[in-house]
Amino acid sequence: MFEMFRVEKISSFDSPGLQPYATMRRPAAHETLGIFVAEGVKVVRRLLESHFAVASVVLPEEWLDDFRPLLEVRPETITVYLAEKKFLETLVGYSMFQGVLAVGKIPPPSSLDDILQNSPRPRLFVAVDALTNAENLGALVRNCVAFGVQALIVGETSSSPFLRRAVRNSMGTIFQLPVIELAKLGLRHRFKAKPHATRSTLAECLKELQAHGVRCIAAHPHAHKKLLSQADFSGDCCIVFGSEGDGISAPVLGACDEAVAIPMPPAVDSLNVGAAAAVFLYETARQRGHC
Ligand SMILES: C[S@@+](CC[C@H](N)C(=O)[O-])C[C@H]1O[C@@H](n2cnc3c(N)ncnc32)[C@H](O)[C@@H]1O
């Protein structure tokens, strides 16, 4: 049974439903409410095609017919606010390319048991340690989906992949990737995570993966012992990436089974984490006969 969407032309910013758009630059407020903002025609389209719950969409009237088929088959009633792009820009506080935005609801985080149960072998997971740049996180998510990663584990000190810039840089691929956000698993009252889903650090989580036969491989530019071409990604594995500034922290590196480097000339100390993830995941897919 499909619900119809409702259309509201905006002539003021008074509607409480518009609040999330007015607070786009305050991501903490969105996280507390368990919502995120999707921007751009492609990303909003992918959100509407996904199983994620959607609260509202804002768009210039000329886009309505394009989005109508997607809106009509949604299971929930979505409010569609229509406004001139220029008017919307005064609401969000910056200039936009297309003026198409949506507010979606962050799903409850998956638990480790869920992803182990739902991921056929050979399993492929990615974990990020203290990755705080939302754009990099979004690019990494896009690579994960492109190369068949089954779940992303976001360390307790990393940014959320549901930050606006991360969602935008993922090009909406985040809607296809199961995510474990360790920082959120403690918030059981909001997310109703299962009682056993209490792992709070990435190092502990990696240990648990190892107990289930998953090899944890640190992507580490200073790993002198093993180069990417010598590593074996054919079995169950979780590839761990570090932060922009400090790389992988000592406890997380210590929890990994091995560290592997993409060789670099002496003048270059490392790659951007998104680029490093693309190289690692391509090699993984190649070894598994997927490309
Ligand atoms: C910008 S790098 C971190 C640089 C940091 N200054 C360091 O020395 O580790 C961010 C992450 O990308 C991955 N990475 C970047 N270049 C890499 C390389 N050559 N080999 C393996 N991983 C790499 C690692 O996971 C790293 O933690």
Short mmCIF file of C-alpha atoms and ligand atoms in Angstrom, two decimals:
data_model
loop_
_atom_site.label_atom_id
_atom_site.label_comp_id
_atom_site.label_asym_id
_atom_site.label_seq_id
_atom_site.Cartn_x
_atom_site.Cartn_y
_atom_site.Cartn_z
CA MET A 1 0.00 0.00 0.00
CA PHE A 2 1.62 3.28 -1.10
CA GLU A 3 1.04 6.65 0.53
CA MET A 4 0.80 9.84 -1.50
CA PHE A 5 3.16 12.71 -0.88
CA ARG A 6 1.89 16.13 0.13
CA VAL A 7 3.03 19.34 -1.53
CA GLU A 8 3.49 22.61 0.33
CA LYS A 9 4.58 25.81 -1.37
CA ILE A 10 6.92 27.70 0.93
CA SER A 11 6.22 31.33 1.44
CA SER A 12 7.94 31.60 4.83
CA PHE A 13 10.39 29.60 6.91
CA ASP A 14 7.92 29.06 9.75
CA SER A 15 7.09 25.40 9.17
CA PRO A 16 8.78 23.19 11.84
CA GLY A 17 9.44 20.68 9.03
CA LEU A 18 11.91 23.16 7.53
CA GLN A 19 14.07 23.33 10.65
CA PRO A 20 16.53 20.62 9.54
CA TYR A 21 17.30 22.67 6.42
CA ALA A 22 17.90 25.80 8.45
CA THR A 23 20.39 23.94 10.69
CA MET A 24 22.42 22.32 7.91
CA ARG A 25 25.61 23.76 9.30
CA ARG A 26 25.00 22.32 12.76
CA PRO A 27 25.48 18.60 12.20
CA ALA A 28 25.38 17.74 15.92
CA ALA A 29 21.71 18.84 16.03
CA HIS A 30 20.92 16.46 13.17
CA GLU A 31 22.73 13.54 14.78
CA THR A 32 20.78 14.03 17.99
CA LEU A 33 17.55 13.88 16.01
CA GLY A 34 18.75 10.84 14.05
CA ILE A 35 18.35 12.59 10.70
CA PHE A 36 20.60 13.56 7.82
CA VAL A 37 20.40 15.86 4.81
CA ALA A 38 20.87 14.66 1.24
CA GLU A 39 21.76 17.26 -1.41
CA GLY A 40 21.64 17.23 -5.18
CA VAL A 41 19.42 15.56 -7.76
CA LYS A 42 21.37 12.27 -7.93
CA VAL A 43 21.74 11.82 -4.18
CA VAL A 44 18.10 12.68 -3.44
CA ARG A 45 16.99 10.35 -6.22
CA ARG A 46 19.06 7.52 -4.71
CA LEU A 47 17.63 8.25 -1.27
CA LEU A 48 14.08 7.99 -2.62
CA GLU A 49 14.99 4.72 -4.36
CA SER A 50 16.39 3.28 -1.13
CA HIS A 51 14.74 1.62 1.87
CA PHE A 52 15.74 4.60 4.10
CA ALA A 53 12.85 6.51 5.67
CA VAL A 54 12.44 10.00 4.20
CA ALA A 55 10.82 12.90 6.08
CA SER A 56 10.73 15.65 3.47
CA VAL A 57 12.08 16.95 0.19
CA VAL A 58 12.58 20.55 -0.92
CA LEU A 59 12.86 21.48 -4.54
CA PRO A 60 12.21 24.18 -7.10
CA GLU A 61 8.80 23.56 -8.74
CA GLU A 62 10.34 22.68 -12.12
CA TRP A 63 11.81 19.50 -10.60
CA LEU A 64 8.53 18.15 -9.23
CA ASP A 65 7.50 16.16 -12.32
CA ASP A 66 10.92 14.52 -12.45
CA PHE A 67 10.61 13.30 -8.87
CA ARG A 68 6.89 12.45 -8.95
CA PRO A 69 7.29 8.75 -9.95
CA LEU A 70 9.73 8.16 -7.08
CA LEU A 71 7.61 10.05 -4.56
CA GLU A 72 4.41 8.24 -5.55
CA VAL A 73 5.74 4.78 -4.68
CA ARG A 74 7.18 5.66 -1.28
CA PRO A 75 5.63 3.79 1.65
CA GLU A 76 5.50 6.88 3.89
CA THR A 77 3.84 10.27 3.38
CA ILE A 78 6.59 12.70 2.43
CA THR A 79 6.16 16.46 2.57
CA VAL A 80 7.50 18.11 -0.57
CA TYR A 81 8.29 21.78 -0.04
CA LEU A 82 8.36 23.80 -3.25
CA ALA A 83 10.42 26.97 -3.38
CA GLU A 84 12.58 29.04 -5.69
CA LYS A 85 16.25 28.07 -5.51
CA LYS A 86 17.19 31.60 -4.42
CA PHE A 87 14.65 31.47 -1.59
CA LEU A 88 15.99 28.08 -0.46
CA GLU A 89 19.50 29.47 -0.43
CA THR A 90 18.46 32.05 2.14
CA LEU A 91 17.12 29.20 4.28
CA VAL A 92 20.21 26.98 4.11
CA GLY A 93 22.69 29.85 4.10
CA TYR A 94 24.78 28.99 1.05
CA SER A 95 24.39 28.86 -2.71
CA MET A 96 23.33 25.55 -4.21
CA PHE A 97 23.82 24.01 -7.63
CA GLN A 98 20.37 22.49 -8.13
CA GLY A 99 18.38 23.48 -5.06
CA VAL A 100 17.25 19.88 -4.44
CA LEU A 101 17.47 18.62 -0.85
CA ALA A 102 15.89 15.95 1.33
CA VAL A 103 15.85 14.93 4.97
CA GLY A 104 16.23 11.22 5.66
CA LYS A 105 16.28 9.20 8.87
CA ILE A 106 19.47 7.47 9.98
CA PRO A 107 18.66 3.76 10.33
CA PRO A 108 19.48 1.93 13.56
CA PRO A 109 23.13 0.84 13.38
CA SER A 110 23.74 -2.77 12.39
CA SER A 111 25.39 -4.98 15.00
CA LEU A 112 28.45 -7.10 14.40
CA ASP A 113 26.32 -10.24 14.70
CA ASP A 114 23.95 -8.91 12.02
CA ILE A 115 26.71 -8.24 9.53
CA LEU A 116 28.44 -11.57 10.20
CA GLN A 117 25.16 -13.39 9.70
CA ASN A 118 24.19 -11.48 6.54
CA SER A 119 27.55 -11.50 4.74
CA PRO A 120 28.33 -14.49 2.54
CA ARG A 121 31.93 -15.74 2.47
CA PRO A 122 34.53 -14.66 1.66
CA ARG A 123 33.55 -11.71 3.81
CA LEU A 124 34.86 -8.25 3.08
CA PHE A 125 34.55 -5.48 5.65
CA VAL A 126 36.19 -2.07 5.97
CA ALA A 127 36.87 -0.26 9.24
CA VAL A 128 37.93 3.35 9.77
CA ASP A 129 39.89 4.59 12.76
CA ALA A 130 39.55 8.27 13.74
CA LEU A 131 38.60 9.34 10.23
CA THR A 132 37.14 12.79 10.78
CA ASN A 133 37.04 14.41 7.35
CA ALA A 134 33.49 13.94 6.07
CA GLU A 135 34.47 14.31 2.41
CA ASN A 136 37.11 11.60 2.71
CA LEU A 137 34.68 9.34 4.53
CA GLY A 138 32.11 9.83 1.75
CA ALA A 139 34.68 9.00 -0.94
CA LEU A 140 35.71 5.88 1.00
CA VAL A 141 32.05 4.78 1.25
CA ARG A 142 31.69 5.17 -2.52
CA ASN A 143 34.76 2.96 -3.04
CA CYS A 144 33.40 0.39 -0.58
CA VAL A 145 30.15 0.03 -2.51
CA ALA A 146 31.96 0.03 -5.86
CA PHE A 147 34.16 -2.90 -4.80
CA GLY A 148 31.60 -5.03 -2.96
CA VAL A 149 32.39 -4.29 0.70
CA GLN A 150 29.67 -5.91 2.82
CA ALA A 151 29.76 -3.53 5.80
CA LEU A 152 31.59 -0.47 7.10
CA ILE A 153 32.69 -0.31 10.73
CA VAL A 154 33.08 3.27 11.89
CA GLY A 155 35.44 3.56 14.85
CA GLU A 156 34.29 5.35 17.99
CA THR A 157 36.42 8.43 17.24
CA SER A 158 35.46 8.76 13.57
CA SER A 159 32.91 11.11 12.06
CA SER A 160 29.51 9.80 11.10
CA PRO A 161 29.10 8.77 7.44
CA PHE A 162 25.68 10.48 7.66
CA LEU A 163 27.15 13.97 7.88
CA ARG A 164 25.83 16.05 4.97
CA ARG A 165 29.20 16.31 3.23
CA ALA A 166 29.87 12.59 3.67
CA VAL A 167 26.47 11.67 2.21
CA ARG A 168 27.11 14.06 -0.69
CA ASN A 169 30.61 12.70 -1.41
CA SER A 170 29.37 9.13 -1.23
CA MET A 171 26.99 10.10 -4.09
CA GLY A 172 24.23 8.37 -2.15
CA THR A 173 26.02 5.00 -2.09
CA ILE A 174 25.81 5.18 1.73
CA PHE A 175 22.16 4.11 1.33
CA GLN A 176 23.39 0.69 0.12
CA LEU A 177 26.05 -0.06 2.72
CA PRO A 178 25.36 -1.60 6.15
CA VAL A 179 27.13 0.55 8.76
CA ILE A 180 28.20 -0.14 12.33
CA GLU A 181 28.83 3.16 14.12
CA LEU A 182 30.61 2.18 17.32
CA ALA A 183 30.00 5.60 18.88
CA LYS A 184 26.26 5.03 18.52
CA LEU A 185 25.99 1.47 19.71
CA GLY A 186 26.08 2.76 23.29
CA LEU A 187 22.98 4.91 22.69
CA ARG A 188 20.58 2.05 23.15
CA HIS A 189 17.69 4.21 24.25
CA ARG A 190 17.56 5.87 20.83
CA PHE A 191 18.63 3.14 18.49
CA LYS A 192 17.33 0.15 20.44
CA ALA A 193 20.47 -1.78 19.57
CA LYS A 194 20.44 -5.36 20.71
CA PRO A 195 21.60 -5.86 24.30
CA HIS A 196 24.68 -7.76 23.14
CA ALA A 197 25.71 -4.97 20.77
CA THR A 198 27.86 -3.17 23.29
CA ARG A 199 31.33 -3.22 21.72
CA SER A 200 32.61 0.24 22.18
CA THR A 201 36.11 0.40 20.71
CA LEU A 202 37.34 -0.45 17.27
CA ALA A 203 40.23 -2.48 18.73
CA GLU A 204 37.72 -4.67 20.64
CA CYS A 205 35.53 -4.98 17.59
CA LEU A 206 38.49 -6.19 15.48
CA LYS A 207 39.31 -8.79 18.13
CA GLU A 208 35.77 -10.06 17.91
CA LEU A 209 35.95 -10.24 14.13
CA GLN A 210 39.15 -12.28 14.45
CA ALA A 211 37.35 -14.67 16.80
CA HIS A 212 34.96 -15.27 13.87
CA GLY A 213 37.82 -16.01 11.49
CA VAL A 214 38.04 -12.56 9.89
CA ARG A 215 41.61 -11.43 9.23
CA CYS A 216 42.16 -7.76 10.11
CA ILE A 217 44.56 -6.03 7.73
CA ALA A 218 45.83 -2.51 8.50
CA ALA A 219 46.37 -0.26 5.48
CA HIS A 220 49.49 1.39 6.79
CA PRO A 221 51.98 3.42 4.74
CA HIS A 222 54.80 2.59 7.17
CA ALA A 223 54.39 -1.19 6.92
CA HIS A 224 57.84 -2.13 5.69
CA LYS A 225 57.38 -5.87 5.91
CA LYS A 226 54.52 -6.37 3.49
CA LEU A 227 53.53 -4.61 0.28
CA LEU A 228 50.05 -4.68 -1.19
CA SER A 229 51.09 -7.04 -4.00
CA GLN A 230 52.26 -9.60 -1.38
CA ALA A 231 49.08 -9.55 0.72
CA ASP A 232 46.36 -12.19 0.52
CA PHE A 233 42.78 -10.88 0.44
CA SER A 234 41.15 -14.09 -0.74
CA GLY A 235 39.73 -15.15 2.64
CA ASP A 236 37.42 -13.33 5.08
CA CYS A 237 39.01 -9.96 5.86
CA CYS A 238 38.49 -6.51 7.28
CA ILE A 239 40.72 -3.76 5.89
CA VAL A 240 41.39 -0.97 8.37
CA PHE A 241 42.11 2.64 7.31
CA GLY A 242 43.45 5.43 9.50
CA SER A 243 43.02 9.13 9.97
CA GLU A 244 44.29 11.91 7.74
CA GLY A 245 46.79 13.26 10.27
CA ASP A 246 48.01 10.42 12.46
CA GLY A 247 47.12 7.30 10.48
CA ILE A 248 46.00 4.23 12.43
CA SER A 249 46.24 4.57 16.23
CA ALA A 250 48.57 2.26 18.18
CA PRO A 251 45.78 0.19 19.87
CA VAL A 252 43.99 -0.41 16.55
CA LEU A 253 47.23 -1.21 14.74
CA GLY A 254 48.11 -3.58 17.57
CA ALA A 255 44.76 -5.33 17.18
CA CYS A 256 45.34 -6.04 13.46
CA ASP A 257 46.83 -9.31 12.20
CA GLU A 258 49.15 -7.58 9.78
CA ALA A 259 49.99 -4.22 8.22
CA VAL A 260 50.26 -3.71 4.48
CA ALA A 261 51.58 -0.75 2.47
CA ILE A 262 51.10 0.58 -1.01
CA PRO A 263 54.71 1.34 -1.95
CA MET A 264 55.49 5.06 -2.18
CA PRO A 265 58.56 6.94 -3.40
CA PRO A 266 60.51 8.62 -0.55
CA ALA A 267 59.21 12.07 -1.46
CA VAL A 268 55.55 11.06 -0.83
CA ASP A 269 54.63 9.88 2.65
CA SER A 270 51.09 8.66 1.97
CA LEU A 271 48.00 8.79 -0.23
CA ASN A 272 44.69 10.39 0.59
CA VAL A 273 42.66 7.78 2.49
CA GLY A 274 39.98 7.61 -0.23
CA ALA A 275 42.63 6.95 -2.88
CA ALA A 276 44.34 4.34 -0.66
CA ALA A 277 40.96 2.61 -0.14
CA ALA A 278 40.37 2.47 -3.92
CA VAL A 279 43.78 0.83 -4.46
CA PHE A 280 43.33 -1.72 -1.64
CA LEU A 281 39.78 -2.60 -2.64
CA TYR A 282 40.65 -2.94 -6.32
CA GLU A 283 43.40 -5.40 -5.37
CA THR A 284 40.95 -7.30 -3.18
CA ALA A 285 38.37 -7.51 -5.98
CA ARG A 286 41.11 -8.58 -8.43
CA GLN A 287 42.29 -11.39 -6.15
CA ARG A 288 38.69 -12.55 -5.75
CA GLY A 289 38.20 -12.66 -9.52
CA HIS A 290 35.71 -9.77 -9.63
CA CYS A 291 37.71 -7.64 -12.07
C1 LIG B 1 46.71 10.34 4.77
S1 LIG B 1 47.00 8.74 5.33
C2 LIG B 1 47.71 8.97 6.92
C3 LIG B 1 49.04 9.54 6.91
C4 LIG B 1 49.65 9.57 8.27
N1 LIG B 1 50.44 10.75 8.39
C5 LIG B 1 50.50 8.35 8.51
O1 LIG B 1 51.71 8.54 8.56
O2 LIG B 1 49.97 7.23 8.66
C6 LIG B 1 45.43 8.16 5.78
C7 LIG B 1 45.26 6.66 5.70
O3 LIG B 1 45.26 6.23 4.34
C8 LIG B 1 45.83 4.94 4.24
N2 LIG B 1 47.04 5.05 3.39
C9 LIG B 1 47.51 6.16 2.80
N3 LIG B 1 48.61 5.90 2.08
C10 LIG B 1 48.85 4.59 2.24
C11 LIG B 1 49.87 3.71 1.76
N4 LIG B 1 50.86 4.14 0.99
N5 LIG B 1 49.81 2.41 2.12
C12 LIG B 1 48.83 1.95 2.91
N6 LIG B 1 47.84 2.73 3.39
C13 LIG B 1 47.85 4.03 3.07
C14 LIG B 1 46.17 4.50 5.64
O4 LIG B 1 45.13 3.75 6.17
C15 LIG B 1 46.32 5.83 6.37
O5 LIG B 1 46.14 5.70 7.75
#
